Tab-separated table of C-alpha atoms and ligand atoms in Angstrom:
chain	number	residue	atom	x	y	z
A	155	UNK	CA	124.487	94.340	111.678
A	156	UNK	CA	122.453	93.485	108.596
A	157	UNK	CA	122.203	96.092	105.834
A	158	UNK	CA	118.616	96.810	106.876
A	159	UNK	CA	119.724	97.461	110.466
A	160	UNK	CA	122.529	99.716	109.229
A	161	UNK	CA	120.031	101.721	107.136
A	162	UNK	CA	117.592	102.012	110.053
A	163	UNK	CA	120.254	103.233	112.455
A	164	UNK	CA	121.747	105.752	109.964
A	165	UNK	CA	118.254	106.987	109.166
A	166	UNK	CA	117.728	107.887	112.835
A	167	UNK	CA	121.155	109.419	113.181
A	168	UNK	CA	120.666	111.612	110.082
A	169	UNK	CA	117.017	112.510	110.778
A	170	UNK	CA	116.043	110.921	107.472
A	171	UNK	CA	112.920	109.282	106.107
A	172	UNK	CA	112.632	106.839	103.196
A	173	UNK	CA	109.971	107.225	100.482
A	174	UNK	CA	109.459	104.550	97.824
A	175	UNK	CA	107.321	104.091	94.734
A	176	UNK	CA	105.397	100.816	94.281
A	177	UNK	CA	107.614	99.906	91.306
A	178	UNK	CA	110.887	99.560	93.238
A	179	UNK	CA	112.260	96.201	94.389
A	180	UNK	CA	110.355	94.437	97.228
A	181	UNK	CA	113.270	94.680	99.681
A	182	UNK	CA	113.350	98.464	99.135
A	183	UNK	CA	109.563	98.776	99.626
A	184	UNK	CA	110.002	96.750	102.819
A	185	UNK	CA	112.371	99.240	104.469
A	186	UNK	CA	110.495	102.360	103.272
A	187	UNK	CA	108.622	104.547	105.762
A	188	UNK	CA	106.094	105.587	103.119
A	189	UNK	CA	105.220	103.718	99.912
A	190	UNK	CA	102.848	105.113	97.322
A	191	UNK	CA	101.964	106.298	93.856
A	192	UNK	CA	103.362	109.490	92.353
A	193	UNK	CA	100.592	111.700	93.752
A	194	UNK	CA	100.782	110.342	97.295
A	195	UNK	CA	104.570	110.622	97.358
A	196	UNK	CA	104.598	114.234	96.157
A	197	UNK	CA	101.942	115.162	98.716
A	198	UNK	CA	103.477	113.312	101.676
A	199	UNK	CA	106.873	114.880	100.906
A	200	UNK	CA	105.367	118.259	101.867
A	201	UNK	CA	104.119	116.961	105.221
A	202	UNK	CA	107.227	115.345	106.721
A	203	UNK	CA	109.122	116.647	109.726
A	204	UNK	CA	112.455	114.949	108.928
A	205	UNK	CA	115.174	117.095	107.340
A	206	UNK	CA	116.360	114.483	104.840
A	207	UNK	CA	114.244	112.502	102.380
A	208	UNK	CA	115.745	109.454	100.665
A	209	UNK	CA	113.605	109.136	97.538
A	210	UNK	CA	113.531	105.608	96.098
A	211	UNK	CA	112.201	106.270	92.637
A	212	UNK	CA	113.179	107.976	89.411
A	213	UNK	CA	114.573	111.449	88.845
A	214	UNK	CA	111.320	113.398	88.339
A	215	UNK	CA	110.086	112.180	91.742
A	216	UNK	CA	113.124	113.450	93.658
A	217	UNK	CA	113.064	116.659	91.634
A	218	UNK	CA	109.392	117.264	92.447
A	219	UNK	CA	110.090	116.678	96.143
A	220	UNK	CA	112.928	119.228	96.018
A	221	UNK	CA	110.838	121.786	94.112
A	222	UNK	CA	108.084	121.549	96.726
A	223	UNK	CA	110.487	121.417	99.690
A	224	UNK	CA	113.500	123.576	98.834
A	225	UNK	CA	114.838	123.582	102.408
A	226	UNK	CA	114.991	119.803	102.685
A	227	UNK	CA	117.822	117.548	101.604
A	228	UNK	CA	116.586	115.110	98.966
A	229	UNK	CA	118.859	112.127	98.364
A	230	UNK	CA	118.383	109.781	95.419
A	231	UNK	CA	120.037	106.361	95.749
A	232	UNK	CA	120.760	106.390	92.008
A	233	UNK	CA	120.876	109.753	90.206
A	234	UNK	CA	120.914	107.889	86.888
A	235	UNK	CA	117.467	106.361	87.508
A	236	UNK	CA	115.376	108.400	85.122
A	237	UNK	CA	111.991	108.097	83.428
A	238	UNK	CA	112.458	108.156	79.643
A	239	UNK	CA	108.976	109.607	79.183
A	240	UNK	CA	109.917	112.655	81.299
A	241	UNK	CA	111.941	113.969	78.326
A	242	UNK	CA	109.406	113.262	75.565
A	243	UNK	CA	108.130	116.819	75.036
A	244	UNK	CA	109.818	120.172	74.646
A	245	UNK	CA	109.362	123.835	75.436
A	246	UNK	CA	109.331	124.856	71.752
A	247	UNK	CA	106.294	122.651	71.153
A	248	UNK	CA	104.514	124.220	74.128
A	249	UNK	CA	105.259	127.688	72.769
A	250	UNK	CA	103.932	126.690	69.345
A	251	UNK	CA	100.659	125.461	70.866
A	252	UNK	CA	100.303	128.585	72.989
A	253	UNK	CA	100.537	130.685	69.838
A	254	UNK	CA	98.127	128.463	67.926
A	255	UNK	CA	95.364	128.034	70.510
A	256	UNK	CA	93.752	130.695	72.605
A	257	UNK	CA	92.511	129.628	75.993
A	258	UNK	CA	95.109	126.839	76.186
A	259	UNK	CA	95.994	124.957	79.355
A	260	UNK	CA	99.254	123.013	79.238
A	261	UNK	CA	98.651	119.984	81.447
A	262	UNK	CA	101.835	118.225	82.387
A	263	UNK	CA	101.981	114.663	83.686
A	264	UNK	CA	104.238	114.667	86.749
A	265	UNK	CA	106.480	112.202	84.855
A	266	UNK	CA	108.308	115.134	83.263
A	267	UNK	CA	111.439	117.224	83.718
A	268	UNK	CA	111.427	120.394	85.839
A	269	UNK	CA	111.993	122.309	82.586
A	270	UNK	CA	108.675	121.004	81.180
A	271	UNK	CA	106.879	121.743	84.444
A	272	UNK	CA	108.188	125.310	84.292
A	273	UNK	CA	106.410	125.874	80.966
A	274	UNK	CA	103.163	124.184	82.040
A	275	UNK	CA	100.037	125.503	83.724
A	276	UNK	CA	99.343	122.550	85.951
A	277	UNK	CA	100.792	119.134	86.773
A	278	UNK	CA	98.730	115.978	87.126
A	279	UNK	CA	99.285	112.338	88.043
A	280	UNK	CA	97.221	109.392	86.863
A	281	UNK	CA	95.358	109.542	90.194
A	282	UNK	CA	94.097	113.104	89.770
A	283	UNK	CA	94.298	113.975	86.032
A	284	UNK	CA	90.570	113.581	85.379
A	285	UNK	CA	89.533	115.714	88.345
A	286	UNK	CA	92.034	118.447	87.462
A	287	UNK	CA	91.290	118.592	83.722
A	288	UNK	CA	87.564	118.837	84.513
A	289	UNK	CA	88.205	121.658	86.994
A	290	UNK	CA	90.201	123.763	84.524
A	291	UNK	CA	88.260	126.626	82.936
A	292	UNK	CA	90.158	126.182	79.632
A	293	UNK	CA	88.605	124.626	76.545
A	294	UNK	CA	91.872	123.614	74.838
A	295	UNK	CA	94.102	121.145	76.655
A	296	UNK	CA	97.650	120.366	75.524
A	297	UNK	CA	98.471	117.225	77.481
A	298	UNK	CA	102.187	116.339	77.777
A	299	UNK	CA	104.149	114.062	77.653
A	300	UNK	CA	102.007	110.859	77.763
A	301	UNK	CA	99.751	110.209	74.758
A	302	UNK	CA	98.082	107.153	76.341
A	303	UNK	CA	97.038	108.901	79.541
A	304	UNK	CA	95.962	111.904	77.435
A	305	UNK	CA	93.637	109.772	75.290
A	306	UNK	CA	92.247	107.979	78.346
A	307	UNK	CA	91.356	111.300	80.012
A	308	UNK	CA	90.110	112.948	76.802
A	309	UNK	CA	87.547	110.191	76.293
A	310	UNK	CA	86.008	111.062	79.642
A	311	UNK	CA	85.930	114.819	78.993
A	312	UNK	CA	84.404	115.021	75.502
A	313	UNK	CA	83.425	118.662	76.021
A	314	UNK	CA	87.102	119.747	75.876
A	315	UNK	CA	89.454	119.830	72.906
A	316	UNK	CA	92.649	117.831	73.481
A	317	UNK	CA	95.938	118.284	71.679
A	318	UNK	CA	98.181	115.244	71.964
A	319	UNK	CA	101.910	114.816	72.289
A	320	UNK	CA	103.814	111.745	71.192
A	321	UNK	CA	105.362	110.647	74.520
A	322	UNK	CA	104.876	107.268	76.159
A	323	UNK	CA	106.173	105.024	78.910
A	324	UNK	CA	108.316	102.318	77.275
A	325	UNK	CA	107.339	99.811	79.992
A	326	UNK	CA	103.568	100.278	79.684
A	327	UNK	CA	103.351	101.127	75.997
A	328	UNK	CA	104.864	97.809	74.967
A	329	UNK	CA	102.075	95.852	76.646
A	330	UNK	CA	100.178	93.993	73.950
A	331	UNK	CA	96.522	93.166	73.532
A	332	UNK	CA	97.480	89.711	72.184
A	333	UNK	CA	99.418	88.736	75.330
A	334	UNK	CA	96.659	90.008	77.592
A	335	UNK	CA	94.060	88.040	75.665
A	336	UNK	CA	96.111	84.862	76.075
A	337	UNK	CA	96.530	85.523	79.838
A	338	UNK	CA	92.757	86.072	79.994
A	339	UNK	CA	92.219	82.728	78.246
A	340	UNK	CA	94.430	81.006	80.853
A	341	UNK	CA	92.585	82.688	83.747
A	342	UNK	CA	89.001	83.210	82.591
A	343	UNK	CA	87.740	84.204	86.061
A	344	UNK	CA	90.314	86.970	86.469
A	345	UNK	CA	89.526	90.668	86.185
A	346	UNK	CA	91.918	92.888	84.209
A	347	UNK	CA	93.301	95.935	86.041
A	348	UNK	CA	95.346	98.367	83.943
A	349	UNK	CA	97.358	101.550	84.338
A	350	UNK	CA	96.346	104.392	81.961
A	351	UNK	CA	99.910	104.551	80.587
A	352	UNK	CA	98.992	101.368	78.629
A	353	UNK	CA	97.834	101.688	75.001
A	354	UNK	CA	94.093	102.029	74.292
A	355	UNK	CA	93.917	98.453	72.889
A	356	UNK	CA	94.933	97.198	76.371
A	357	UNK	CA	92.684	99.608	78.278
A	358	UNK	CA	89.736	98.416	76.190
A	359	UNK	CA	90.142	94.963	77.766
A	360	UNK	CA	90.296	96.261	81.334
A	361	UNK	CA	87.622	95.963	84.015
A	362	UNK	CA	89.313	98.810	85.858
A	363	UNK	CA	91.790	101.515	84.779
A	364	UNK	CA	93.632	103.587	87.372
A	365	UNK	CA	96.864	104.649	89.042
A	366	UNK	CA	98.930	102.161	91.026
A	367	UNK	CA	97.049	103.132	94.216
A	368	UNK	CA	93.768	102.865	92.342
A	369	UNK	CA	94.666	99.328	91.241
A	370	UNK	CA	95.584	98.405	94.834
A	371	UNK	CA	92.328	99.803	96.177
A	372	UNK	CA	90.223	98.111	93.507
A	373	UNK	CA	91.863	94.697	94.088
A	374	UNK	CA	91.356	94.953	97.857
A	375	UNK	CA	87.701	95.969	97.608
A	376	UNK	CA	86.637	93.614	94.805
A	377	UNK	CA	84.933	90.332	95.615
A	378	UNK	CA	86.867	88.797	92.699
A	379	UNK	CA	89.763	86.525	93.711
A	380	UNK	CA	91.953	86.667	90.589
A	381	UNK	CA	93.404	89.589	88.680
A	382	UNK	CA	95.536	90.188	85.611
A	383	UNK	CA	97.697	93.196	86.366
A	384	UNK	CA	98.693	95.487	83.495
A	385	UNK	CA	101.280	97.702	85.112
A	386	UNK	CA	104.874	97.443	86.343
A	387	UNK	CA	105.373	94.213	88.266
A	388	UNK	CA	106.718	95.941	91.431
A	389	UNK	CA	103.114	96.562	92.464
A	390	UNK	CA	102.739	92.783	93.015
A	391	UNK	CA	104.594	93.059	96.328
A	392	UNK	CA	101.927	95.295	97.909
A	393	UNK	CA	99.038	93.522	96.111
A	394	UNK	CA	100.082	90.141	97.571
A	395	UNK	CA	100.845	91.613	100.999
A	396	UNK	CA	97.394	93.203	101.274
A	397	UNK	CA	95.504	90.308	99.664
A	398	UNK	CA	97.090	86.977	100.647
A	399	UNK	CA	93.912	85.134	99.615
A	400	UNK	CA	93.909	86.497	96.043
A	401	UNK	CA	95.870	85.600	92.907
A	402	UNK	CA	97.685	88.125	90.712
A	403	UNK	CA	98.911	87.323	87.215
A	404	UNK	CA	101.109	89.175	84.735
A	405	UNK	CA	101.551	88.757	80.986
A	406	UNK	CA	104.296	86.476	79.704
A	407	UNK	CA	106.451	89.532	78.937
A	408	UNK	CA	106.581	90.893	82.451
A	409	UNK	CA	106.368	94.715	82.516
A	410	UNK	CA	109.540	95.888	84.255
A	411	UNK	CA	110.801	99.467	84.521
A	412	UNK	CA	114.602	99.097	84.406
A	413	UNK	CA	115.147	102.510	85.992
A	414	UNK	CA	113.010	101.752	89.042
A	415	UNK	CA	114.890	98.491	89.529
A	416	UNK	CA	118.288	100.195	89.797
A	417	UNK	CA	117.449	101.251	93.371
A	418	UNK	CA	119.054	98.800	95.820
A	419	UNK	CA	119.571	98.609	99.586
A	420	UNK	CA	123.329	99.045	99.025
A	421	UNK	CA	122.740	102.348	97.196
A	422	UNK	CA	120.381	103.584	99.925
A	423	UNK	CA	123.014	102.815	102.548
A	424	UNK	CA	125.710	104.571	100.512
A	425	UNK	CA	123.755	107.842	100.100
A	426	UNK	CA	122.841	107.858	103.782
A	427	UNK	CA	126.504	107.405	104.708
A	428	UNK	CA	127.986	109.840	102.201
A	429	UNK	CA	125.244	112.370	101.409
A	430	UNK	CA	125.841	111.650	97.701
A	431	UNK	CA	122.953	111.708	95.254
A	432	UNK	CA	121.579	115.021	96.514
A	433	UNK	CA	119.079	116.763	94.229
A	434	UNK	CA	119.981	120.368	93.372
A	435	UNK	CA	117.793	122.587	91.218
A	436	UNK	CA	118.607	126.074	90.051
A	437	UNK	CA	116.594	128.612	92.102
A	438	UNK	CA	114.793	130.219	89.153
A	439	UNK	CA	113.853	126.874	87.630
A	440	UNK	CA	112.641	125.676	91.024
A	441	UNK	CA	110.494	128.758	91.641
A	442	UNK	CA	108.943	128.593	88.164
A	443	UNK	CA	108.287	124.845	88.100
A	444	UNK	CA	106.802	124.966	91.613
A	445	UNK	CA	103.711	126.811	90.362
A	446	UNK	CA	102.366	123.918	88.260
A	447	UNK	CA	103.047	121.411	91.053
A	448	UNK	CA	101.384	123.570	93.686
A	449	UNK	CA	98.392	124.083	91.444
A	450	UNK	CA	98.095	120.309	91.174
A	451	UNK	CA	98.113	119.889	94.967
A	452	UNK	CA	95.514	122.617	95.279
A	453	UNK	CA	93.147	121.311	92.543
A	454	UNK	CA	93.495	117.662	93.595
A	455	UNK	CA	92.541	118.384	97.188
B	796	LIG	P1	101.480	106.261	89.422
B	796	LIG	O1	102.337	105.832	90.545
B	796	LIG	O2	101.073	107.661	89.606
B	796	LIG	O3	100.351	105.353	89.160
B	796	LIG	O4	102.392	106.309	88.102
B	796	LIG	C1	103.015	105.259	87.575
B	796	LIG	C2	104.368	105.573	87.074
B	796	LIG	O5	104.695	105.272	85.976
B	796	LIG	C3	105.299	106.190	87.945
B	796	LIG	O6	106.451	106.306	87.285
B	797	LIG	FE1	108.708	106.196	83.588
B	797	LIG	FE2	107.311	104.120	82.798
B	797	LIG	FE3	109.292	103.744	84.498
B	797	LIG	FE4	107.047	104.988	85.280
B	797	LIG	S1	107.241	102.864	84.631
B	797	LIG	S2	109.145	105.610	85.702
B	797	LIG	S3	106.497	106.075	83.416
B	797	LIG	S4	109.468	104.470	82.387
């Protein structure tokens, strides 16, 4: 049996389903039952009938799935795969802002620890942040942890007052205007599609800014045939699969999230065989952090 066949047969035997983010390796996306962006994956995790979910992504994704589905078994092929940005805010800062600003909403990007979610009013992803921030009755918005997404949303909601935090995604934040301009010079007919985790200097060059699913949708619907993609390179697998007639380019320094790439077929097989890599969250933390995630699902609907 090939490793893929072994995974498929164990999956059936264990009543398991495999979820994967667009940033994981192509061979992992290929065996996944559901592939998507952070919003889609958190939503679909609440709709599955299987008892076990193998979550091919980073820690906050498996944690969110467990928080929303406490009775399910969530297995992560690599428990060390973590998003550095998820830790780039703290509860003390939230408390300080709550004391300083009346009418404050703490809006927490889903790329965050359960501890941060517990202290927040609502979670968002890049696919629904604008809709949710607009729907909030609050005037003051403390947006954690991502400063780039915060600035991108704030520009579109000038009627609200934003307070920024200093977090960022190391993979997206290091993307440089200079490199994008030189890729644009090489491919003058290409449109630039960027993820809002990129710095403002990059977003200013973009024809479209959106989540990974947004980028996929835009590329499929556009009459343009060439695109410069400013997000993690894993998305190229689905872009090329859906659009075999179109060309996708990346900057010379290819944006790669090292944590997403630690997920391999071998690790998926191992957790299915052994049950290792299970996500456990303390009951009180789970109950408290669930509120901001559920509010996101409700407001994004
Ligand atoms: P989306 O999948 O929501 O676009 O987010 C990108 C990301 O960085 C996930 O870690
Ligand atoms: Fe975190 Fe960035 Fe990796 Fe996404 S791409 S998991 S935001 S480090």
